[in-house]
Amino acid sequence: MTAVEKTDVLVVGSGFGGAIAAYHLAAGGARVVVLERGPWLEGKDFEHDFKLGSSYTRIFDFVVGDGMSVLGGNCVGGGSVVYFAAMPRAPRFVFERRGGIGRRMWPKDINRDTLEPWYDRVAEAMPVTRQDWDDVTYAGGLWAAACHHAGHTANPVPVAIDTEMCTNCNWMMAGCRFDAKRSLLFNYLPAALAHGAQIRPLHEVQHLSRTDDGGYRVHYDLIDEEDYRIRSAGGAIDAKIVILAAGAGATPVILQRSEAALGRMPHAVGRYFSGNGERLNTAVIDEDAVRDVLGLERGDGLAYAANQIGRGPVVANWDRLDGSLPEYSRFSLEQLYFPPGLGTILAQVPDASGPSWFGVEKKEMLKRWQSWLTIFIMSEDDNEGVFGPPPATGNAMRISQQMLGRGSLRYHPTANTIRGWTEADAAVRKIIEGAGLGRVMPWTNDVVGAYTVHPLASCRIGDDPATSALDDRHELRGHPGIFVTDGSAVPGALTVNPAMTIAALAERAMPGIVGAARDRGVPVTYGAPAPSGETAGRRATAPLVPGLARG
């Protein structure tokens, strides 16, 4: 029999939850192996096209479920490579949410105040900066001006972007070929490698089993670098600690498939999925109104006509992030560039009668694509998503060579979720149409159901074992030594982009994971500075470490 490889810590996934764990544990002296199902690309590999086989299709995972489709990263660096680098902190009321369970969803020890030092650690590590109005792109400026005209505020979004290096090419979702986006490829991951961690791309974890010494065996397949439907026999690695960070659409599937070998999973594994209450509205802007009503012009006789210029979200309206408002009435409205492809398919024609994601009216709308303005809604939902039985391999049944799969997620929005979407849709319409700036239509759910780029909560932390898969230190209930640190651990919708909160929670989980590793005989310490060597964040969190550490 071939000898099974051994390591101290096995990390599944290299996004925020995986990269942060890999860095801290490797820096503390543990042997760390990271298995990533996607390819390992860098700046020179990121292409400015949407052809099959380009970086765009290679580094994305788009899984269609029953009522909900999930778009996520599929590469070393995970979602940080394909996201728009928006890094706001969750509003204070989020941590007091009751949601569909009717009582506080978050662990009692976690709130905005207790998470703030961990947010600061992430801001130092990436780093995260707040844009000023000189950094705002045309689309962001238009949204800000429209909000101001309607009596609302607008805010430049904090980002993990080097704005001096950014060319405003608007290809961020295909990876940044100019290395302006501060993805995990530039901080936590290289720092983990420098401390001896190994990162292995195109390794897809299938399930876990137990070892005789109380550890875990992680079973994986090897994925073809061009056709993800092709897999070959992989192997297994034994580890004393396993950290799952494969994403909220994959981590619960791995655990479901592991139940036969590990024993019963907590009830909340694969339940309470949240799409972060997300929805998109497309406004077709009236160029004359932009000039006449808002007084904007960008030269060459153009008022706007700049949907394609810029970078992701740069301006948001946060007026409804007010804790005094009723739950499901709170949301953010964020200007967003969604590139051609899925965006042009799902955008509907304003004022059309019946479905209009295709047809003559849609062709006419597409002629004006430079005058589009897309508004991204993040609201509160009811955590109504549930994963059905897992597929034989992977997180979905692969339909195409890359990117597209069919998954087991079932999501049928409740009246609460629909109410939140409806109120947010109305707010967007009032800002744009109230001033005669254009016409607005929400994206259709008819083609792929609802959709999210920020899946959350499918293995969430909490105090109640009946409604949470993890304890407040991210350990899987009933399975000591297995931890979850990705977006699936976040209890529910955040009403803002979640990357900063996912990362802060992962930072907060590290002292406890290091303590658990020490209890299992791993010679590891906690206390690494930021990947750049900065120590201010470490000093600020030092008083909190004893209460979180184990052993």
Coordinates of C-alpha atoms in Angstrom, one line a residue:
M1 CA 0.0 0.0 0.0
T2 CA 1.3 3.5 -0.9
A3 CA 2.2 5.5 2.2
V4 CA -0.2 8.3 3.0
E5 CA 1.3 11.7 3.2
K6 CA 1.2 13.4 6.6
T7 CA 1.1 17.1 7.7
D8 CA 0.1 19.0 10.8
V9 CA -2.6 21.2 9.2
L10 CA -4.5 20.7 6.0
V11 CA -6.3 23.7 4.6
V12 CA -9.0 23.2 2.0
G13 CA -9.3 26.4 -0.2
S14 CA -7.1 29.4 -0.6
G15 CA -9.6 32.3 -0.3
F16 CA -9.8 34.6 2.7
G17 CA -10.5 31.9 5.2
G18 CA -7.9 29.5 3.9
A19 CA -5.1 32.0 3.2
I20 CA -5.3 33.6 6.6
A21 CA -5.3 30.3 8.4
A22 CA -2.4 29.0 6.2
Y23 CA -0.3 32.1 7.0
H24 CA -0.8 32.2 10.8
L25 CA -0.2 28.4 11.3
A26 CA 2.8 28.3 9.0
A27 CA 4.3 31.4 10.6
G28 CA 3.7 29.7 14.0
G29 CA 5.8 26.7 13.0
A30 CA 3.2 24.2 11.8
R31 CA 3.6 22.1 8.6
V32 CA 0.8 23.4 6.4
V33 CA -0.6 22.1 3.1
V34 CA -3.3 24.0 1.2
L35 CA -5.4 22.2 -1.4
E36 CA -7.1 24.4 -4.0
R37 CA -9.3 23.0 -6.7
G38 CA -8.7 25.8 -9.2
P39 CA -5.6 26.9 -11.1
W40 CA -2.8 29.1 -10.0
L41 CA -2.7 32.2 -12.1
E42 CA -0.9 35.6 -11.8
G43 CA -1.0 39.0 -13.4
K44 CA 0.4 38.0 -16.8
D45 CA -2.2 35.2 -17.0
F46 CA -5.3 37.4 -16.6
E47 CA -6.8 38.0 -20.0
H48 CA -9.1 40.8 -21.2
D49 CA -11.7 38.7 -23.0
F50 CA -14.5 36.3 -22.2
K51 CA -13.5 33.4 -24.4
L52 CA -13.8 29.8 -23.2
G53 CA -10.5 28.8 -21.7
S54 CA -9.5 32.4 -20.8
S55 CA -8.8 33.5 -17.3
Y56 CA -12.4 34.5 -17.0
T57 CA -13.8 31.0 -17.4
R58 CA -10.9 29.3 -15.6
I59 CA -11.1 31.2 -12.3
F60 CA -14.9 31.3 -11.8
D61 CA -17.3 28.7 -10.5
F62 CA -20.9 29.3 -11.5
V63 CA -23.3 26.8 -10.0
V64 CA -27.0 26.8 -10.9
G65 CA -29.3 25.6 -8.2
D66 CA -33.1 25.4 -7.7
G67 CA -34.0 29.0 -7.2
M68 CA -30.5 30.3 -6.6
S69 CA -27.3 30.4 -8.6
V70 CA -23.9 31.1 -7.0
L71 CA -20.9 32.8 -8.6
G72 CA -17.6 32.3 -6.8
G73 CA -13.8 32.1 -7.3
N74 CA -12.1 29.0 -8.5
C75 CA -8.4 29.6 -8.3
V76 CA -5.5 30.1 -5.9
G77 CA -6.5 33.2 -3.9
G78 CA -10.2 32.3 -4.3
G79 CA -12.7 35.1 -4.3
S80 CA -10.1 37.7 -3.7
V81 CA -8.8 37.3 -7.3
V82 CA -12.3 37.8 -8.9
Y83 CA -13.9 40.2 -6.4
F84 CA -14.1 43.9 -6.8
A85 CA -12.0 44.5 -3.7
A86 CA -14.8 46.4 -1.8
M87 CA -14.0 46.0 1.9
P88 CA -16.6 47.8 4.1
R89 CA -17.2 46.6 7.6
A90 CA -20.6 45.2 8.6
P91 CA -23.0 47.7 10.3
R92 CA -23.5 47.4 14.0
F93 CA -27.1 46.1 13.8
V94 CA -26.1 43.1 11.7
F95 CA -24.7 41.4 14.8
E96 CA -28.0 41.7 16.6
R97 CA -30.1 40.2 13.8
R98 CA -32.7 37.6 14.7
G99 CA -33.6 36.5 11.2
G100 CA -35.8 33.5 10.5
I101 CA -35.0 31.7 13.8
G102 CA -36.5 34.6 15.8
R103 CA -33.6 35.1 18.1
R104 CA -30.0 36.4 17.9
M105 CA -28.2 34.6 15.1
W106 CA -24.6 35.6 16.1
P107 CA -22.7 34.2 19.0
K108 CA -23.1 36.5 22.1
D109 CA -19.4 37.2 22.2
I110 CA -19.2 38.7 18.7
N111 CA -20.5 42.1 17.9
R112 CA -19.1 45.2 16.0
D113 CA -17.0 46.3 19.0
T114 CA -15.4 42.9 19.7
L115 CA -14.8 42.3 16.0
E116 CA -13.3 45.8 15.4
P117 CA -9.7 44.9 16.3
W118 CA -9.8 42.0 13.9
Y119 CA -11.1 44.2 11.2
D120 CA -8.1 46.4 11.9
R121 CA -5.8 43.5 11.5
V122 CA -7.2 42.8 8.0
A123 CA -7.0 46.4 7.0
E124 CA -3.4 46.5 8.0
A125 CA -2.6 43.2 6.1
M126 CA -4.2 43.8 2.8
P127 CA -4.1 46.9 3.1
V128 CA -7.5 48.5 2.9
T129 CA -7.9 52.2 2.2
R130 CA -10.8 54.5 1.8
Q131 CA -11.2 56.2 -1.6
D132 CA -11.8 59.9 -1.9
W133 CA -13.8 61.6 -4.5
D134 CA -10.8 62.1 -6.8
D135 CA -10.6 58.3 -7.0
V136 CA -14.3 57.8 -8.0
T137 CA -15.0 56.7 -11.6
Y138 CA -17.6 58.1 -13.9
A139 CA -20.2 55.5 -13.0
G140 CA -19.6 56.1 -9.3
G141 CA -19.8 59.9 -9.8
L142 CA -23.1 59.6 -11.6
W143 CA -24.6 57.4 -8.8
A144 CA -23.3 59.9 -6.2
A145 CA -24.8 62.8 -8.0
A146 CA -28.1 61.0 -8.5
C147 CA -28.2 60.2 -4.8
H148 CA -27.4 63.8 -3.8
H149 CA -30.1 65.1 -6.1
A150 CA -32.6 62.8 -4.5
G151 CA -31.7 64.0 -1.0
H152 CA -29.5 61.0 -0.1
T153 CA -25.9 60.6 0.9
A154 CA -23.3 58.7 -1.0
N155 CA -20.0 57.2 0.2
P156 CA -16.8 56.2 -1.6
V157 CA -16.3 52.5 -0.7
P158 CA -13.2 51.3 1.2
V159 CA -11.2 49.1 -1.1
A160 CA -8.1 46.8 -1.3
I161 CA -6.8 48.5 -4.4
D162 CA -3.7 50.5 -5.2
T163 CA -5.5 53.3 -6.9
E164 CA -2.3 54.7 -8.4
M165 CA -1.7 51.5 -10.2
C166 CA -5.3 51.0 -11.3
T167 CA -6.0 51.8 -15.0
N168 CA -9.8 51.8 -14.6
C169 CA -10.0 49.0 -17.2
N170 CA -13.0 47.4 -15.5
W171 CA -11.7 43.9 -16.0
M172 CA -11.3 43.1 -12.3
M173 CA -13.6 40.1 -12.5
A174 CA -11.2 38.4 -14.8
G175 CA -8.3 39.0 -12.4
C176 CA -6.1 42.1 -12.3
R177 CA -3.3 41.9 -14.9
F178 CA -1.9 45.2 -13.6
D179 CA -1.4 43.9 -10.0
A180 CA -3.4 46.9 -8.7
K181 CA -5.9 44.8 -6.8
R182 CA -4.6 43.7 -3.4
S183 CA -5.8 40.1 -3.6
L184 CA -4.5 37.3 -1.4
L185 CA -1.8 36.7 -4.0
F186 CA 0.1 39.7 -2.6
N187 CA -0.2 39.3 1.2
Y188 CA -1.3 36.3 3.1
L189 CA -0.5 33.6 0.5
P190 CA 3.1 34.7 -0.3
A191 CA 3.7 35.1 3.4
A192 CA 2.4 31.6 4.1
L193 CA 4.7 30.3 1.4
A194 CA 7.7 32.1 2.9
H195 CA 7.0 30.2 6.1
G196 CA 7.0 26.9 4.4
A197 CA 3.3 26.3 3.6
Q198 CA 2.6 24.3 0.4
I199 CA -0.1 25.4 -2.0
R200 CA -1.3 22.7 -4.5
P201 CA -3.7 23.9 -7.2
L202 CA -6.1 21.6 -9.2
H203 CA -6.6 19.4 -6.1
E204 CA -10.3 19.0 -5.3
V205 CA -11.2 17.6 -1.9
Q206 CA -14.0 15.1 -1.9
H207 CA -14.4 13.9 1.7
L208 CA -12.8 13.4 5.1
S209 CA -12.3 10.3 7.2
R210 CA -10.8 9.6 10.6
T211 CA -7.4 8.2 11.3
D212 CA -6.5 5.8 14.1
D213 CA -4.6 8.5 16.0
G214 CA -7.7 10.9 16.3
G215 CA -6.8 13.0 13.3
Y216 CA -8.3 13.2 9.8
R217 CA -7.6 11.9 6.4
V218 CA -8.4 14.2 3.5
H219 CA -9.2 12.5 0.2
Y220 CA -8.8 14.5 -3.0
D221 CA -8.9 14.1 -6.8
L222 CA -6.7 15.8 -9.4
I223 CA -8.5 18.1 -11.8
D224 CA -7.5 18.6 -15.4
E225 CA -6.1 22.1 -16.0
E226 CA -8.3 22.7 -19.1
D227 CA -11.4 20.6 -18.7
Y228 CA -12.7 20.5 -15.2
R229 CA -15.0 17.6 -15.9
I230 CA -11.9 15.4 -16.2
R231 CA -10.5 14.2 -13.0
S232 CA -7.9 11.6 -12.2
A233 CA -7.1 9.6 -9.1
G234 CA -5.5 11.8 -6.5
G235 CA -4.7 10.6 -3.0
A236 CA -5.0 11.3 0.7
I237 CA -3.2 13.4 3.3
D238 CA -3.4 12.8 7.0
A239 CA -3.6 15.9 9.3
K240 CA -4.1 16.6 12.9
I241 CA -6.1 19.8 12.1
V242 CA -8.3 20.3 9.1
I243 CA -9.5 23.8 8.1
L244 CA -12.3 23.9 5.6
A245 CA -12.4 27.1 3.5
A246 CA -13.8 26.0 0.2
G247 CA -16.6 28.5 0.1
A248 CA -20.2 28.5 1.3
G249 CA -21.2 26.5 -1.8
A250 CA -18.6 23.8 -1.4
T251 CA -17.7 23.4 2.3
P252 CA -21.1 22.0 3.3
V253 CA -21.0 19.6 0.3
I254 CA -17.6 18.2 1.5
L255 CA -19.0 17.7 5.0
Q256 CA -22.2 16.1 3.7
R257 CA -20.2 13.6 1.7
S258 CA -18.0 13.0 4.7
E259 CA -20.9 12.0 7.0
A260 CA -20.7 8.3 6.0
A261 CA -17.1 8.1 7.3
L262 CA -17.2 10.7 10.1
G263 CA -20.6 10.1 11.5
R264 CA -23.5 12.5 11.9
M265 CA -23.0 16.1 11.0
P266 CA -24.6 19.0 12.9
H267 CA -28.1 19.7 11.7
A268 CA -27.1 23.2 10.4
V269 CA -24.5 21.8 7.9
G270 CA -25.9 22.7 4.5
R271 CA -28.8 24.7 5.9
Y272 CA -29.5 28.4 6.6
F273 CA -27.7 29.4 3.3
S274 CA -27.9 33.1 2.7
G275 CA -27.3 34.9 -0.7
N276 CA -26.6 38.1 1.3
G277 CA -29.9 39.4 0.1
E278 CA -28.4 40.3 -3.2
R279 CA -30.2 41.7 -6.3
L280 CA -29.2 43.8 -9.3
N281 CA -31.0 46.7 -11.0
T282 CA -30.1 48.0 -14.4
A283 CA -30.8 51.6 -15.2
V284 CA -30.7 52.8 -18.8
I285 CA -29.6 56.4 -18.4
D286 CA -30.9 59.4 -20.3
E287 CA -27.7 61.2 -21.4
D288 CA -29.5 64.5 -21.9
A289 CA -31.0 64.3 -18.4
V290 CA -27.5 63.7 -16.9
R291 CA -26.3 66.9 -18.5
D292 CA -29.4 69.0 -17.9
V293 CA -30.5 67.7 -14.4
L294 CA -27.2 66.8 -12.8
G295 CA -24.9 69.2 -14.8
L296 CA -22.4 66.4 -15.5
E297 CA -20.2 66.1 -18.6
R298 CA -17.0 64.2 -19.1
G299 CA -15.8 65.9 -22.3
D300 CA -16.0 65.1 -26.0
G301 CA -19.7 66.1 -25.8
L302 CA -20.5 63.1 -23.6
A303 CA -22.5 63.4 -20.5
Y304 CA -22.0 59.8 -19.2
A305 CA -21.7 56.9 -21.7
A306 CA -19.1 55.3 -19.5
N307 CA -20.5 52.1 -18.1
Q308 CA -17.4 50.3 -19.3
I309 CA -14.8 52.6 -17.7
G310 CA -13.8 52.2 -14.1
R311 CA -13.5 49.4 -11.5
G312 CA -16.2 47.5 -9.7
P313 CA -18.1 49.4 -7.0
V314 CA -16.7 52.7 -5.9
V315 CA -19.7 54.5 -4.5
A316 CA -22.5 53.3 -2.2
N317 CA -25.7 54.7 -0.6
W318 CA -25.9 53.6 3.0
D319 CA -28.8 55.6 4.2
R320 CA -30.9 52.5 4.9
L321 CA -28.2 50.9 7.1
D322 CA -30.1 52.2 10.1
G323 CA -30.5 49.9 13.1
S324 CA -33.7 51.7 14.1
L325 CA -35.4 50.4 11.0
P326 CA -37.3 47.1 11.0
E327 CA -35.5 44.0 10.0
Y328 CA -35.7 43.3 6.2
S329 CA -36.0 47.1 5.6
R330 CA -32.3 47.7 5.8
F331 CA -30.1 47.6 2.7
S332 CA -27.2 49.2 0.8
L333 CA -27.3 50.4 -2.8
E334 CA -23.9 50.2 -4.5
Q335 CA -22.9 51.2 -7.9
L336 CA -21.4 48.2 -9.6
Y337 CA -20.0 47.3 -13.0
F338 CA -21.0 43.8 -14.1
P339 CA -19.2 42.8 -17.3
P340 CA -20.8 41.5 -20.5
G341 CA -21.9 37.9 -20.5
L342 CA -24.2 37.0 -17.7
G343 CA -24.9 40.7 -17.0
T344 CA -26.2 41.4 -20.5
I345 CA -28.3 38.3 -20.5
L346 CA -30.1 38.9 -17.3
A347 CA -30.6 42.6 -17.6
Q348 CA -34.2 43.3 -18.5
V349 CA -35.7 46.1 -20.5
P350 CA -37.4 48.9 -18.5
D351 CA -41.1 49.3 -19.1
A352 CA -41.3 46.1 -21.1
S353 CA -44.4 43.9 -20.8
G354 CA -43.5 40.4 -19.9
P355 CA -40.0 38.8 -19.9
S356 CA -37.5 40.9 -21.8
W357 CA -34.1 39.3 -21.2
F358 CA -34.3 38.4 -24.9
G359 CA -36.0 39.7 -28.0
V360 CA -36.2 42.9 -30.1
E361 CA -36.6 45.3 -27.2
K362 CA -33.5 43.7 -25.5
K363 CA -31.5 44.2 -28.7
E364 CA -32.4 47.9 -28.7
M365 CA -31.4 48.2 -25.1
L366 CA -28.0 46.6 -25.8
K367 CA -27.3 49.3 -28.3
R368 CA -27.2 51.7 -25.4
W369 CA -25.0 49.6 -23.1
Q370 CA -22.5 52.4 -22.5
S371 CA -25.3 54.3 -20.8
W372 CA -26.2 51.6 -18.4
L373 CA -25.8 52.0 -14.6
T374 CA -26.0 48.9 -12.5
I375 CA -27.0 49.2 -8.9
F376 CA -26.2 46.3 -6.5
I377 CA -28.6 45.7 -3.7
M378 CA -27.5 43.9 -0.5
S379 CA -30.4 43.4 1.9
E380 CA -31.5 41.0 4.7
D381 CA -32.8 37.6 3.8
D382 CA -34.2 34.7 5.8
N383 CA -31.4 32.2 5.4
E384 CA -33.8 30.0 3.4
G385 CA -31.2 28.1 1.3
V386 CA -30.8 24.3 1.9
F387 CA -28.4 21.9 0.2
G388 CA -29.8 18.6 -1.0
P389 CA -27.8 15.3 -1.2
P390 CA -24.3 16.0 -2.5
P391 CA -23.2 15.0 -6.0
A392 CA -20.8 12.1 -6.4
T393 CA -17.8 14.4 -6.7
G394 CA -17.1 18.1 -6.4
N395 CA -19.6 20.7 -5.3
A396 CA -21.7 20.4 -8.5
M397 CA -22.3 18.3 -11.6
R398 CA -20.0 19.9 -14.2
I399 CA -22.0 20.9 -17.3
S400 CA -19.3 22.6 -19.3
Q401 CA -15.5 22.4 -19.7
Q402 CA -15.1 25.2 -17.2
M403 CA -17.1 27.4 -14.9
L404 CA -20.7 26.0 -15.2
G405 CA -22.2 23.4 -13.0
R406 CA -25.5 22.2 -11.6
G407 CA -25.7 22.1 -7.8
S408 CA -28.0 20.8 -5.1
L409 CA -28.9 24.1 -3.4
R410 CA -32.6 24.9 -3.1
Y411 CA -33.6 28.5 -2.4
H412 CA -37.2 29.8 -2.4
P413 CA -37.3 33.3 -1.0
T414 CA -39.7 34.0 1.9
A415 CA -42.1 36.9 2.1
N416 CA -39.5 38.7 4.3
T417 CA -36.7 38.4 1.7
I418 CA -39.0 39.5 -1.1
R419 CA -40.1 42.5 0.9
G420 CA -36.5 43.5 1.3
W421 CA -35.9 43.3 -2.4
T422 CA -39.1 45.2 -3.2
E423 CA -38.2 48.1 -0.9
A424 CA -34.7 48.3 -2.3
D425 CA -35.9 48.1 -5.9
A426 CA -38.3 51.0 -5.1
A427 CA -35.5 53.1 -3.6
V428 CA -33.3 52.7 -6.7
R429 CA -36.3 53.5 -8.9
K430 CA -37.1 56.7 -6.9
I431 CA -33.5 57.9 -7.1
I432 CA -33.1 57.4 -10.9
E433 CA -36.6 57.8 -12.2
G434 CA -37.8 60.4 -9.8
A435 CA -35.3 62.9 -11.3
G436 CA -36.0 61.7 -14.9
L437 CA -32.5 60.4 -15.2
G438 CA -33.5 57.1 -16.8
R439 CA -35.5 54.0 -16.5
V440 CA -34.8 51.0 -14.1
M441 CA -35.6 47.3 -14.2
P442 CA -34.4 44.6 -11.8
W443 CA -32.5 41.7 -13.2
T444 CA -34.7 38.7 -14.0
N445 CA -34.9 35.6 -11.8
D446 CA -36.5 33.7 -14.6
V447 CA -33.3 32.2 -16.1
V448 CA -31.1 31.1 -13.2
G449 CA -33.3 32.0 -10.2
A450 CA -32.0 34.5 -7.7
Y451 CA -28.2 34.8 -7.7
T452 CA -25.4 35.8 -5.4
V453 CA -21.7 36.6 -5.6
H454 CA -21.4 36.5 -1.8
P455 CA -22.7 33.1 -0.5
L456 CA -22.9 32.8 3.2
A457 CA -24.0 30.9 6.3
S458 CA -24.2 27.3 5.1
C459 CA -22.1 26.1 8.1
R460 CA -22.5 29.0 10.4
I461 CA -21.1 29.9 13.8
G462 CA -23.5 30.4 16.7
D463 CA -24.4 29.6 20.3
D464 CA -27.3 27.3 19.6
P465 CA -26.3 23.8 18.5
A466 CA -29.7 23.4 16.8
T467 CA -29.2 26.3 14.4
S468 CA -25.4 26.5 14.0
A469 CA -22.9 24.0 12.7
L470 CA -19.9 25.6 14.5
D471 CA -19.2 27.0 17.9
D472 CA -18.1 30.6 18.3
R473 CA -14.5 29.5 17.7
H474 CA -15.4 28.0 14.3
E475 CA -15.0 24.3 15.4
L476 CA -17.4 21.8 13.8
R477 CA -19.8 20.6 16.5
G478 CA -19.1 16.9 17.4
H479 CA -15.9 16.7 15.3
P480 CA -13.0 18.2 17.2
G481 CA -10.1 19.3 15.1
I482 CA -12.2 20.3 12.1
F483 CA -12.7 24.1 11.6
V484 CA -14.5 26.2 9.1
T485 CA -13.3 29.8 8.3
D486 CA -14.8 30.8 5.0
G487 CA -18.1 32.6 4.2
S488 CA -20.1 29.6 5.2
A489 CA -19.3 30.4 8.9
V490 CA -20.9 33.9 8.7
P491 CA -24.4 33.6 10.3
G492 CA -26.4 35.6 7.9
A493 CA -26.7 38.5 5.4
L494 CA -24.5 41.5 6.2
T495 CA -26.1 44.2 4.0
V496 CA -22.7 45.1 2.7
N497 CA -19.9 43.3 0.8
P498 CA -18.8 40.5 3.1
A499 CA -15.1 40.0 2.4
M500 CA -13.9 42.2 5.2
T501 CA -16.1 40.4 7.7
I502 CA -15.1 36.9 6.5
A503 CA -11.5 37.9 6.8
A504 CA -11.9 39.4 10.3
L505 CA -13.7 36.3 11.6
A506 CA -10.9 34.2 10.2
E507 CA -8.3 36.3 12.0
R508 CA -10.4 36.0 15.2
A509 CA -10.5 32.2 14.9
M510 CA -6.8 31.8 14.7
P511 CA -5.8 31.8 18.4
G512 CA -8.4 29.1 19.1
I513 CA -7.2 27.0 16.1
V514 CA -3.6 27.3 17.2
G515 CA -4.6 26.3 20.7
A516 CA -6.4 23.2 19.3
A517 CA -3.4 22.3 17.2
R518 CA -1.2 22.5 20.3
D519 CA -3.6 20.2 22.2
R520 CA -3.2 17.7 19.3
G521 CA 0.6 17.7 19.6
V522 CA 1.5 20.3 16.9
P523 CA 4.4 22.5 18.0
V524 CA 2.9 25.8 16.9
T525 CA 2.6 29.3 18.4
Y526 CA 0.3 32.3 17.7
G527 CA 1.5 35.8 17.3
A528 CA 2.6 36.5 13.8
P529 CA 2.6 40.2 12.6
A530 CA 0.8 41.3 9.5
P531 CA 2.2 39.7 6.3
S532 CA 4.1 42.9 5.6
G533 CA 5.7 42.8 9.1
E534 CA 3.5 45.5 10.6
T535 CA 2.8 44.9 14.3
A536 CA 0.2 47.5 15.3
G537 CA -2.7 45.1 14.6
R538 CA -1.0 42.3 16.6
R539 CA -0.6 44.6 19.6
A540 CA -4.2 45.7 19.5
T541 CA -5.6 42.1 19.5
A542 CA -3.1 40.8 22.0
P543 CA -5.4 41.3 25.0
L544 CA -8.1 39.3 23.3
V545 CA -6.0 36.3 22.5
P546 CA -6.0 34.5 25.9
G547 CA -9.8 34.4 25.9
L548 CA -9.9 32.8 22.4
A549 CA -7.0 30.4 22.7
R550 CA -7.5 26.8 23.8
G551 CA -5.4 24.7 26.1

